PDB file of N, CA and C in Angstrom:
ATOM      1  N   MET A   1      -3.095 -10.467  -9.865  1.00  0.00           N
ATOM      2  CA  MET A   1      -2.643  -9.231  -9.822  1.00  0.00           C
ATOM      3  C   MET A   1      -1.150  -9.119 -10.381  1.00  0.00           C
ATOM      4  N   PRO A   2      -0.914  -8.391 -11.470  1.00  0.00           N
ATOM      5  CA  PRO A   2       0.394  -8.130 -11.974  1.00  0.00           C
ATOM      6  C   PRO A   2       1.303  -7.501 -11.093  1.00  0.00           C
ATOM      7  N   VAL A   3       2.623  -8.036 -10.843  1.00  0.00           N
ATOM      8  CA  VAL A   3       3.467  -7.358 -10.094  1.00  0.00           C
ATOM      9  C   VAL A   3       4.848  -7.224 -10.706  1.00  0.00           C
ATOM     10  N   PRO A   4       5.750  -6.331 -10.439  1.00  0.00           N
ATOM     11  CA  PRO A   4       7.209  -6.317 -10.987  1.00  0.00           C
ATOM     12  C   PRO A   4       8.034  -6.955  -9.955  1.00  0.00           C
ATOM     13  N   LEU A   5       9.111  -7.499 -10.420  1.00  0.00           N
ATOM     14  CA  LEU A   5      10.210  -8.076  -9.349  1.00  0.00           C
ATOM     15  C   LEU A   5      11.300  -6.953  -9.477  1.00  0.00           C
ATOM     16  N   ALA A   6      11.694  -6.459  -8.454  1.00  0.00           N
ATOM     17  CA  ALA A   6      13.000  -5.700  -8.301  1.00  0.00           C
ATOM     18  C   ALA A   6      13.770  -6.058  -7.242  1.00  0.00           C
ATOM     19  N   LEU A   7      14.901  -6.261  -7.544  1.00  0.00           N
ATOM     20  CA  LEU A   7      16.005  -6.828  -6.363  1.00  0.00           C
ATOM     21  C   LEU A   7      17.040  -5.712  -6.150  1.00  0.00           C
ATOM     22  N   ASN A   8      17.439  -5.639  -4.972  1.00  0.00           N
ATOM     23  CA  ASN A   8      18.580  -4.824  -4.627  1.00  0.00           C
ATOM     24  C   ASN A   8      19.717  -5.817  -4.208  1.00  0.00           C
ATOM     25  N   SER A   9      20.887  -6.013  -4.994  1.00  0.00           N
ATOM     26  CA  SER A   9      21.785  -7.033  -4.799  1.00  0.00           C
ATOM     27  C   SER A   9      22.907  -6.460  -4.258  1.00  0.00           C
ATOM     28  N   GLY A  10      23.626  -7.189  -3.369  1.00  0.00           N
ATOM     29  CA  GLY A  10      24.881  -6.752  -2.615  1.00  0.00           C
ATOM     30  C   GLY A  10      26.072  -7.037  -3.421  1.00  0.00           C
ATOM     31  N   SER A  11      25.859  -7.646  -4.621  1.00  0.00           N
ATOM     32  CA  SER A  11      26.864  -8.118  -5.531  1.00  0.00           C
ATOM     33  C   SER A  11      26.547  -7.852  -7.036  1.00  0.00           C
ATOM     34  N   ASP A  12      27.650  -7.840  -7.819  1.00  0.00           N
ATOM     35  CA  ASP A  12      27.578  -7.626  -9.231  1.00  0.00           C
ATOM     36  C   ASP A  12      26.690  -8.772  -9.763  1.00  0.00           C
ATOM     37  N   ARG A  13      26.755  -9.965  -9.262  1.00  0.00           N
ATOM     38  CA  ARG A  13      26.049 -11.164  -9.732  1.00  0.00           C
ATOM     39  C   ARG A  13      24.841 -11.402  -8.871  1.00  0.00           C
ATOM     40  N   GLN A  14      23.626 -11.679  -9.629  1.00  0.00           N
ATOM     41  CA  GLN A  14      22.559 -12.112  -8.930  1.00  0.00           C
ATOM     42  C   GLN A  14      22.474 -13.619  -8.822  1.00  0.00           C
ATOM     43  N   PRO A  15      21.996 -14.121  -7.717  1.00  0.00           N
ATOM     44  CA  PRO A  15      21.771 -15.599  -7.785  1.00  0.00           C
ATOM     45  C   PRO A  15      20.908 -16.015  -8.712  1.00  0.00           C
ATOM     46  N   PRO A  16      21.076 -16.995  -9.669  1.00  0.00           N
ATOM     47  CA  PRO A  16      20.199 -17.347 -10.692  1.00  0.00           C
ATOM     48  C   PRO A  16      18.804 -17.769 -10.200  1.00  0.00           C
ATOM     49  N   ASP A  17      18.802 -18.430  -9.217  1.00  0.00           N
ATOM     50  CA  ASP A  17      17.537 -19.082  -8.774  1.00  0.00           C
ATOM     51  C   ASP A  17      16.652 -18.115  -7.947  1.00  0.00           C
ATOM     52  N   ILE A  18      17.280 -16.982  -7.380  1.00  0.00           N
ATOM     53  CA  ILE A  18      16.421 -16.070  -6.613  1.00  0.00           C
ATOM     54  C   ILE A  18      15.193 -15.592  -7.226  1.00  0.00           C
ATOM     55  N   THR A  19      15.314 -15.259  -8.502  1.00  0.00           N
ATOM     56  CA  THR A  19      14.113 -14.753  -9.309  1.00  0.00           C
ATOM     57  C   THR A  19      13.049 -16.015  -9.527  1.00  0.00           C
ATOM     58  N   GLN A  20      13.472 -17.170  -9.755  1.00  0.00           N
ATOM     59  CA  GLN A  20      12.587 -18.177  -9.833  1.00  0.00           C
ATOM     60  C   GLN A  20      11.881 -18.559  -8.611  1.00  0.00           C
ATOM     61  N   VAL A  21      12.522 -18.543  -7.462  1.00  0.00           N
ATOM     62  CA  VAL A  21      11.961 -18.675  -6.185  1.00  0.00           C
ATOM     63  C   VAL A  21      10.908 -17.603  -5.838  1.00  0.00           C
ATOM     64  N   MET A  22      11.146 -16.341  -6.225  1.00  0.00           N
ATOM     65  CA  MET A  22      10.345 -15.233  -6.015  1.00  0.00           C
ATOM     66  C   MET A  22       9.074 -15.324  -6.901  1.00  0.00           C
ATOM     67  N   ARG A  23       9.265 -15.932  -8.147  1.00  0.00           N
ATOM     68  CA  ARG A  23       8.238 -16.012  -9.059  1.00  0.00           C
ATOM     69  C   ARG A  23       7.221 -17.098  -8.510  1.00  0.00           C
ATOM     70  N   ARG A  24       7.825 -18.133  -8.093  1.00  0.00           N
ATOM     71  CA  ARG A  24       6.972 -19.214  -7.650  1.00  0.00           C
ATOM     72  C   ARG A  24       6.209 -18.864  -6.328  1.00  0.00           C
ATOM     73  N   ARG A  25       6.845 -18.170  -5.421  1.00  0.00           N
ATOM     74  CA  ARG A  25       6.076 -17.507  -4.195  1.00  0.00           C
ATOM     75  C   ARG A  25       4.989 -16.598  -4.651  1.00  0.00           C
ATOM     76  N   LEU A  26       5.166 -15.645  -5.498  1.00  0.00           N
ATOM     77  CA  LEU A  26       4.163 -14.802  -6.009  1.00  0.00           C
ATOM     78  C   LEU A  26       3.085 -15.387  -6.663  1.00  0.00           C
ATOM     79  N   THR A  27       3.403 -16.381  -7.500  1.00  0.00           N
ATOM     80  CA  THR A  27       2.426 -17.088  -8.216  1.00  0.00           C
ATOM     81  C   THR A  27       1.420 -17.909  -7.348  1.00  0.00           C
ATOM     82  N   ALA A  28       2.119 -18.338  -6.196  1.00  0.00           N
ATOM     83  CA  ALA A  28       1.347 -19.186  -5.161  1.00  0.00           C
ATOM     84  C   ALA A  28       0.240 -18.267  -4.370  1.00  0.00           C
ATOM     85  N   VAL A  29       0.532 -16.879  -4.315  1.00  0.00           N
ATOM     86  CA  VAL A  29      -0.381 -16.098  -3.846  1.00  0.00           C
ATOM     87  C   VAL A  29      -1.373 -15.404  -4.901  1.00  0.00           C
ATOM     88  N   HIS A  30      -1.192 -15.982  -5.991  1.00  0.00           N
ATOM     89  CA  HIS A  30      -2.132 -15.379  -7.273  1.00  0.00           C
ATOM     90  C   HIS A  30      -1.528 -14.023  -7.913  1.00  0.00           C
ATOM     91  N   ALA A  31      -0.354 -13.628  -7.674  1.00  0.00           N
ATOM     92  CA  ALA A  31       0.292 -12.644  -8.325  1.00  0.00           C
ATOM     93  C   ALA A  31       0.785 -13.136  -9.719  1.00  0.00           C
ATOM     94  N   GLU A  32       0.994 -12.189 -10.605  1.00  0.00           N
ATOM     95  CA  GLU A  32       1.466 -12.445 -11.871  1.00  0.00           C
ATOM     96  C   GLU A  32       2.656 -11.477 -12.206  1.00  0.00           C
ATOM     97  N   PRO A  33       3.841 -12.125 -11.849  1.00  0.00           N
ATOM     98  CA  PRO A  33       5.122 -11.339 -12.050  1.00  0.00           C
ATOM     99  C   PRO A  33       5.371 -11.007 -13.617  1.00  0.00           C
ATOM    100  N   VAL A  34       5.819  -9.770 -13.771  1.00  0.00           N
ATOM    101  CA  VAL A  34       5.977  -9.349 -15.226  1.00  0.00           C
ATOM    102  C   VAL A  34       7.310  -9.974 -15.660  1.00  0.00           C
ATOM    103  N   PRO A  35       7.767 -10.136 -16.922  1.00  0.00           N
ATOM    104  CA  PRO A  35       8.807 -10.967 -17.346  1.00  0.00           C
ATOM    105  C   PRO A  35      10.131 -10.294 -16.955  1.00  0.00           C
ATOM    106  N   THR A  36      10.154  -9.004 -17.113  1.00  0.00           N
ATOM    107  CA  THR A  36      11.583  -8.251 -16.752  1.00  0.00           C
ATOM    108  C   THR A  36      11.724  -8.044 -15.290  1.00  0.00           C
ATOM    109  N   VAL A  37      12.955  -8.614 -14.914  1.00  0.00           N
ATOM    110  CA  VAL A  37      13.243  -8.415 -13.446  1.00  0.00           C
ATOM    111  C   VAL A  37      14.282  -7.250 -13.350  1.00  0.00           C
ATOM    112  N   VAL A  38      14.163  -6.348 -12.548  1.00  0.00           N
ATOM    113  CA  VAL A  38      15.012  -5.081 -12.344  1.00  0.00           C
ATOM    114  C   VAL A  38      15.939  -5.424 -11.164  1.00  0.00           C
ATOM    115  N   VAL A  39      17.276  -5.545 -11.477  1.00  0.00           N
ATOM    116  CA  VAL A  39      18.285  -5.843 -10.448  1.00  0.00           C
ATOM    117  C   VAL A  39      19.206  -4.655 -10.280  1.00  0.00           C
ATOM    118  N   ALA A  40      19.449  -3.949  -9.354  1.00  0.00           N
ATOM    119  CA  ALA A  40      20.242  -3.002  -8.990  1.00  0.00           C
ATOM    120  C   ALA A  40      21.523  -3.480  -7.981  1.00  0.00           C
ATOM    121  N   GLY A  41      22.746  -3.240  -8.396  1.00  0.00           N
ATOM    122  CA  GLY A  41      23.831  -3.792  -7.679  1.00  0.00           C
ATOM    123  C   GLY A  41      24.885  -2.671  -7.282  1.00  0.00           C
ATOM    124  N   PRO A  42      25.867  -2.925  -6.696  1.00  0.00           N
ATOM    125  CA  PRO A  42      26.882  -1.896  -6.380  1.00  0.00           C
ATOM    126  C   PRO A  42      27.318  -1.012  -7.584  1.00  0.00           C
ATOM    127  N   VAL A  43      27.401  -1.615  -8.843  1.00  0.00           N
ATOM    128  CA  VAL A  43      27.837  -0.749 -10.115  1.00  0.00           C
ATOM    129  C   VAL A  43      26.845   0.122 -10.348  1.00  0.00           C
ATOM    130  N   ASP A  44      25.456  -0.085 -10.153  1.00  0.00           N
ATOM    131  CA  ASP A  44      24.354   0.763 -10.362  1.00  0.00           C
ATOM    132  C   ASP A  44      24.316   1.973  -9.294  1.00  0.00           C
ATOM    133  N   TRP A  45      24.792   1.527  -8.070  1.00  0.00           N
ATOM    134  CA  TRP A  45      24.597   2.514  -6.939  1.00  0.00           C
ATOM    135  C   TRP A  45      25.776   3.597  -7.111  1.00  0.00           C
ATOM    136  N   GLN A  46      26.748   3.312  -7.733  1.00  0.00           N
ATOM    137  CA  GLN A  46      27.957   4.230  -7.990  1.00  0.00           C
ATOM    138  C   GLN A  46      27.969   4.564  -9.410  1.00  0.00           C
ATOM    139  N   ALA A  47      26.892   4.406 -10.160  1.00  0.00           N
ATOM    140  CA  ALA A  47      27.031   4.742 -11.619  1.00  0.00           C
ATOM    141  C   ALA A  47      27.190   6.231 -11.834  1.00  0.00           C
ATOM    142  N   THR A  48      28.322   6.692 -12.280  1.00  0.00           N
ATOM    143  CA  THR A  48      28.459   8.033 -12.627  1.00  0.00           C
ATOM    144  C   THR A  48      28.477   8.165 -14.172  1.00  0.00           C
ATOM    145  N   ALA A  49      28.727   7.007 -14.835  1.00  0.00           N
ATOM    146  CA  ALA A  49      28.850   7.040 -16.307  1.00  0.00           C
ATOM    147  C   ALA A  49      27.383   6.976 -16.712  1.00  0.00           C
ATOM    148  N   LEU A  50      27.074   7.571 -17.810  1.00  0.00           N
ATOM    149  CA  LEU A  50      25.686   7.606 -18.403  1.00  0.00           C
ATOM    150  C   LEU A  50      25.224   6.028 -18.762  1.00  0.00           C
ATOM    151  N   SER A  51      26.331   5.347 -19.145  1.00  0.00           N
ATOM    152  CA  SER A  51      25.989   4.062 -19.722  1.00  0.00           C
ATOM    153  C   SER A  51      25.451   3.104 -18.658  1.00  0.00           C
ATOM    154  N   GLY A  52      26.094   3.212 -17.292  1.00  0.00           N
ATOM    155  CA  GLY A  52      25.566   2.428 -16.268  1.00  0.00           C
ATOM    156  C   GLY A  52      24.185   2.715 -15.905  1.00  0.00           C
ATOM    157  N   ALA A  53      24.026   4.055 -15.718  1.00  0.00           N
ATOM    158  CA  ALA A  53      22.764   4.760 -15.230  1.00  0.00           C
ATOM    159  C   ALA A  53      21.601   4.295 -16.402  1.00  0.00           C
ATOM    160  N   ALA A  54      22.036   4.409 -17.684  1.00  0.00           N
ATOM    161  CA  ALA A  54      21.176   4.121 -18.798  1.00  0.00           C
ATOM    162  C   ALA A  54      20.662   2.704 -18.856  1.00  0.00           C
ATOM    163  N   ARG A  55      21.427   1.794 -18.570  1.00  0.00           N
ATOM    164  CA  ARG A  55      21.103   0.315 -18.512  1.00  0.00           C
ATOM    165  C   ARG A  55      19.990   0.083 -17.542  1.00  0.00           C
ATOM    166  N   LEU A  56      20.297   0.588 -16.289  1.00  0.00           N
ATOM    167  CA  LEU A  56      19.285   0.453 -15.241  1.00  0.00           C
ATOM    168  C   LEU A  56      18.003   1.040 -15.525  1.00  0.00           C
ATOM    169  N   ARG A  57      18.029   2.275 -16.159  1.00  0.00           N
ATOM    170  CA  ARG A  57      16.749   3.084 -16.482  1.00  0.00           C
ATOM    171  C   ARG A  57      16.053   2.270 -17.618  1.00  0.00           C
ATOM    172  N   ALA A  58      16.777   1.698 -18.473  1.00  0.00           N
ATOM    173  CA  ALA A  58      16.193   0.930 -19.645  1.00  0.00           C
ATOM    174  C   ALA A  58      15.329  -0.348 -19.023  1.00  0.00           C
ATOM    175  N   CYS A  59      16.015  -0.939 -18.158  1.00  0.00           N
ATOM    176  CA  CYS A  59      15.442  -2.048 -17.565  1.00  0.00           C
ATOM    177  C   CYS A  59      14.178  -1.722 -16.783  1.00  0.00           C
ATOM    178  N   ILE A  60      14.250  -0.624 -16.030  1.00  0.00           N
ATOM    179  CA  ILE A  60      13.097  -0.200 -15.246  1.00  0.00           C
ATOM    180  C   ILE A  60      12.006   0.218 -16.203  1.00  0.00           C
ATOM    181  N   ASP A  61      12.260   0.951 -17.312  1.00  0.00           N
ATOM    182  CA  ASP A  61      11.321   1.513 -18.286  1.00  0.00           C
ATOM    183  C   ASP A  61      10.554   0.068 -18.847  1.00  0.00           C
ATOM    184  N   ARG A  62      11.398  -0.802 -19.263  1.00  0.00           N
ATOM    185  CA  ARG A  62      10.771  -2.013 -19.914  1.00  0.00           C
ATOM    186  C   ARG A  62       9.930  -2.732 -18.876  1.00  0.00           C
ATOM    187  N   ALA A  63      10.214  -2.826 -17.497  1.00  0.00           N
ATOM    188  CA  ALA A  63       9.406  -3.477 -16.665  1.00  0.00           C
ATOM    189  C   ALA A  63       8.264  -2.661 -16.329  1.00  0.00           C
ATOM    190  N   ALA A  64       8.211  -1.291 -16.419  1.00  0.00           N
ATOM    191  CA  ALA A  64       7.178  -0.513 -16.218  1.00  0.00           C
ATOM    192  C   ALA A  64       6.103  -0.612 -17.379  1.00  0.00           C
ATOM    193  N   VAL A  65       6.544  -0.714 -18.633  1.00  0.00           N
ATOM    194  CA  VAL A  65       5.623  -1.004 -19.811  1.00  0.00           C
ATOM    195  C   VAL A  65       5.044  -2.372 -19.644  1.00  0.00           C
ATOM    196  N   GLU A  66       5.657  -3.437 -19.319  1.00  0.00           N
ATOM    197  CA  GLU A  66       5.128  -4.699 -19.070  1.00  0.00           C
ATOM    198  C   GLU A  66       4.098  -4.654 -18.150  1.00  0.00           C
ATOM    199  N   LEU A  67       4.362  -4.023 -16.902  1.00  0.00           N
ATOM    200  CA  LEU A  67       3.460  -3.821 -15.955  1.00  0.00           C
ATOM    201  C   LEU A  67       2.206  -3.168 -16.305  1.00  0.00           C
ATOM    202  N   ALA A  68       2.363  -2.066 -16.969  1.00  0.00           N
ATOM    203  CA  ALA A  68       1.157  -1.262 -17.387  1.00  0.00           C
ATOM    204  C   ALA A  68       0.278  -2.141 -18.413  1.00  0.00           C
ATOM    205  N   SER A  69       1.032  -2.802 -19.265  1.00  0.00           N
ATOM    206  CA  SER A  69       0.198  -3.752 -20.218  1.00  0.00           C
ATOM    207  C   SER A  69      -0.551  -4.737 -19.314  1.00  0.00           C
ATOM    208  N   ALA A  70       0.198  -5.478 -18.515  1.00  0.00           N
ATOM    209  CA  ALA A  70      -0.376  -6.520 -17.731  1.00  0.00           C
ATOM    210  C   ALA A  70      -1.645  -5.788 -16.876  1.00  0.00           C
ATOM    211  N   MET A  71      -1.504  -4.807 -16.285  1.00  0.00           N
ATOM    212  CA  MET A  71      -2.563  -4.089 -15.564  1.00  0.00           C
ATOM    213  C   MET A  71      -3.846  -3.729 -16.508  1.00  0.00           C
ATOM    214  N   ARG A  72      -3.576  -3.353 -17.671  1.00  0.00           N
ATOM    215  CA  ARG A  72      -4.773  -3.056 -18.470  1.00  0.00           C
ATOM    216  C   ARG A  72      -5.468  -4.386 -18.802  1.00  0.00           C
ATOM    217  N   SER A  73      -4.739  -5.544 -19.114  1.00  0.00           N
ATOM    218  CA  SER A  73      -5.261  -6.788 -19.401  1.00  0.00           C
ATOM    219  C   SER A  73      -5.908  -7.364 -18.231  1.00  0.00           C
ATOM    220  N   HIS A  74      -5.434  -7.179 -16.987  1.00  0.00           N
ATOM    221  CA  HIS A  74      -5.923  -7.682 -15.771  1.00  0.00           C
ATOM    222  C   HIS A  74      -7.291  -6.915 -15.526  1.00  0.00           C
ATOM    223  N   GLN A  75      -7.374  -5.825 -15.817  1.00  0.00           N
ATOM    224  CA  GLN A  75      -8.735  -4.985 -15.544  1.00  0.00           C
ATOM    225  C   GLN A  75      -9.750  -5.291 -16.491  1.00  0.00           C
ATOM    226  N   GLN A  76      -9.530  -5.831 -17.712  1.00  0.00           N
ATOM    227  CA  GLN A  76     -10.573  -6.201 -18.570  1.00  0.00           C
ATOM    228  C   GLN A  76     -11.238  -7.450 -18.303  1.00  0.00           C
TER     229      GLN A  76
END
């Protein structure tokens, strides 16, 4: 089953291995994580500038397109 990975981070930096750990665990239960990982941090929570909000929105949109494509492939 295709799944998105989305993380809510307490800092601006995401630990590099957390997505690898999550991918392995999801794969172990027969899930198929999509390539794009959505990470929101303090900068995103306080984004008043359009550029910060647009970056997160673009990442979410990319992950959604990948998930929709994977779901279509999974159903066939």
